[in-house]
XYZ file of C-alpha atoms in Angstrom:
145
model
C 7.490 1.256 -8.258
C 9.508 -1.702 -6.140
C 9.552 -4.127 -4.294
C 10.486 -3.660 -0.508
C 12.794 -6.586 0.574
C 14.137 -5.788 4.454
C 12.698 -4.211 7.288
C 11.963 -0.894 7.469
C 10.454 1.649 10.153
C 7.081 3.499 9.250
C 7.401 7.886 9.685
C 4.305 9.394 8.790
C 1.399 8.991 6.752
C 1.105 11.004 3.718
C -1.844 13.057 2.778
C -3.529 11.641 0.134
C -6.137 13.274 -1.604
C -8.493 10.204 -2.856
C -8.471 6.894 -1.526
C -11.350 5.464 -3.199
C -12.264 4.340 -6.552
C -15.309 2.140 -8.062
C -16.794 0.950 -11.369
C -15.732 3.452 -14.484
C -12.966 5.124 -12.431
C -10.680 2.186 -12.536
C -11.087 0.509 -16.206
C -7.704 0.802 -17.217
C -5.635 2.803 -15.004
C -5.927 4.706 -11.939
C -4.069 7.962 -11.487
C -3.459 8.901 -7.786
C -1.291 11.526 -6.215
C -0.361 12.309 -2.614
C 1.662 15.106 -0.675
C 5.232 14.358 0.325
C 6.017 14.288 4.447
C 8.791 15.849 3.178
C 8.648 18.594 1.263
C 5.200 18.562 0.509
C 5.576 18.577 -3.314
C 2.833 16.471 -5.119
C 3.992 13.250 -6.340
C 2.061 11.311 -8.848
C 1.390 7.428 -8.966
C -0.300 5.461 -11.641
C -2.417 1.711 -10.131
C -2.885 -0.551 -13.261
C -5.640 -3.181 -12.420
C -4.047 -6.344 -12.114
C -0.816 -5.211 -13.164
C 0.567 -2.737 -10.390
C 1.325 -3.881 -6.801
C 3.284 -6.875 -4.735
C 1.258 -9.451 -2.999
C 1.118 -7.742 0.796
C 1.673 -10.978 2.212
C 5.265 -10.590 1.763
C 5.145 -7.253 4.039
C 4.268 -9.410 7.147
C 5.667 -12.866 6.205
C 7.629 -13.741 8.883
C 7.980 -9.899 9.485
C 10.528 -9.369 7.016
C 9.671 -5.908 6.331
C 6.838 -5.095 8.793
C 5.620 -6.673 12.418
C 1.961 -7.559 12.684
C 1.712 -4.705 15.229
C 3.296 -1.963 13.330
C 0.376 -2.586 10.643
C -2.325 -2.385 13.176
C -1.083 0.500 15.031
C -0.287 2.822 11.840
C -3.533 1.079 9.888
C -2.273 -0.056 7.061
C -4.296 -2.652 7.018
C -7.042 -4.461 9.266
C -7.639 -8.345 10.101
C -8.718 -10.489 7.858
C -12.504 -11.412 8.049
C -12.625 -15.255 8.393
C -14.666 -14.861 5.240
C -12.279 -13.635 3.160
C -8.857 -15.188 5.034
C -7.767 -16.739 1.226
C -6.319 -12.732 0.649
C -4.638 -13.246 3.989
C -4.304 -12.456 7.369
C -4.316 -8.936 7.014
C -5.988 -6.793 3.952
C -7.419 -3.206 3.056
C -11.427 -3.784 2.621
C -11.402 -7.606 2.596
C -9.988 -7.694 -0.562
C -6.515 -8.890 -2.592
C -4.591 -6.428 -1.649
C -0.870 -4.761 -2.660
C 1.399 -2.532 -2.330
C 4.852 -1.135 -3.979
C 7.290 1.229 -2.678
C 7.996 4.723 -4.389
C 10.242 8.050 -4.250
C 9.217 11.311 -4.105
C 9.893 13.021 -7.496
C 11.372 16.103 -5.835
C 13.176 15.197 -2.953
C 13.758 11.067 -3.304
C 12.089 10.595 0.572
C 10.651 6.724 0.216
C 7.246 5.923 0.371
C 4.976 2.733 0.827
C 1.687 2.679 -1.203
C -1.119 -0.245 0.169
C -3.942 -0.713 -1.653
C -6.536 -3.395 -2.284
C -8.678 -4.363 -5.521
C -11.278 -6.551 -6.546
C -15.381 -6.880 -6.690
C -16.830 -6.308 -3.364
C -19.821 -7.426 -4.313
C -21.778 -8.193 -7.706
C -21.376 -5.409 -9.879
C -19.140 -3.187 -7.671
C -15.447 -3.224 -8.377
C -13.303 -1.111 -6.112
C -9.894 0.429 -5.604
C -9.434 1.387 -2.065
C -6.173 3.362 -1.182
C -5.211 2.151 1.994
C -2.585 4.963 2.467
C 0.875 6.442 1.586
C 3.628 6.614 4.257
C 6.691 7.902 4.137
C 9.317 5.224 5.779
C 13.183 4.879 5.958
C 15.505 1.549 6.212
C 15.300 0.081 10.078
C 18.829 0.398 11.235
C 19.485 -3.165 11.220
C 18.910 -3.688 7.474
C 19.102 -2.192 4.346
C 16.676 -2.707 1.461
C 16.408 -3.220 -2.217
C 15.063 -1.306 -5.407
């Protein structure tokens, strides 16, 4: 798992098996997997409550690494309710949400995992796998792992 520092260009969504995850699933870890865009191997990826994930925020900051409309269009993530606009302006499920970038094991193609976390309402805590997409470096910058 890293961080994602410079801009990048979105290629394809991944398919990923389960996106959802509530109540006993999620208690201490949560172990996901998807399908490479790539070469289709399955890749494995472990969400720790509280402890996995950037702060999404930084994605669209000033558009460092992603524009507003490149979210929308590949939905990544939706508007903010004005309810919930303290998680930002744009989240998965109205809730804090993350995200980390990752390698496929077999072939190394780069991947961006978004995901949110939180109670959604009393007594229902949720995991909610935005997505997995496959993305390479925009041609104007390079980025960091």
């Amino acid at each position: 798992m890293y961080k994602i520092f410079e801009k990048i260009e979105i290629i394809k969504e991944a398919i990923l098996p389960k996106k959802v995850f509530i109540n006993k699933e999620i208690t201490d870890s949560i172990i996901c997997s998807f399908y490479c865009n790539s070469c289709l191997s399955k890749t494995q990826f472990i969400i720790e409550p509280f402890k996995a994930g950037f702060p999404f925020y930084e994605i669209y900051f000033e558009e460092k690494v992603l524009s507003d409309k490149e979210i929308l269009i590949n939905r990544i993530a939706s508007v903010t309710s004005k309810f919930a606009l303290n998680y930002g302006a744009y989240t998965v499920n109205n809730l804090p949400t993350l995200y980390f970038g990752m390698d496929c094991n077999s072939c190394g193609l780069t991947h961006i995992v978004v995901f949110s976390y939180g109670e959604k309402q009393p007594g229902l805590e949720i995991c909610q796998i935005s997505g997995v997409w496959s993305f390479r470096k925009s041609k104007s910058s390079t980025y960091l792992k």
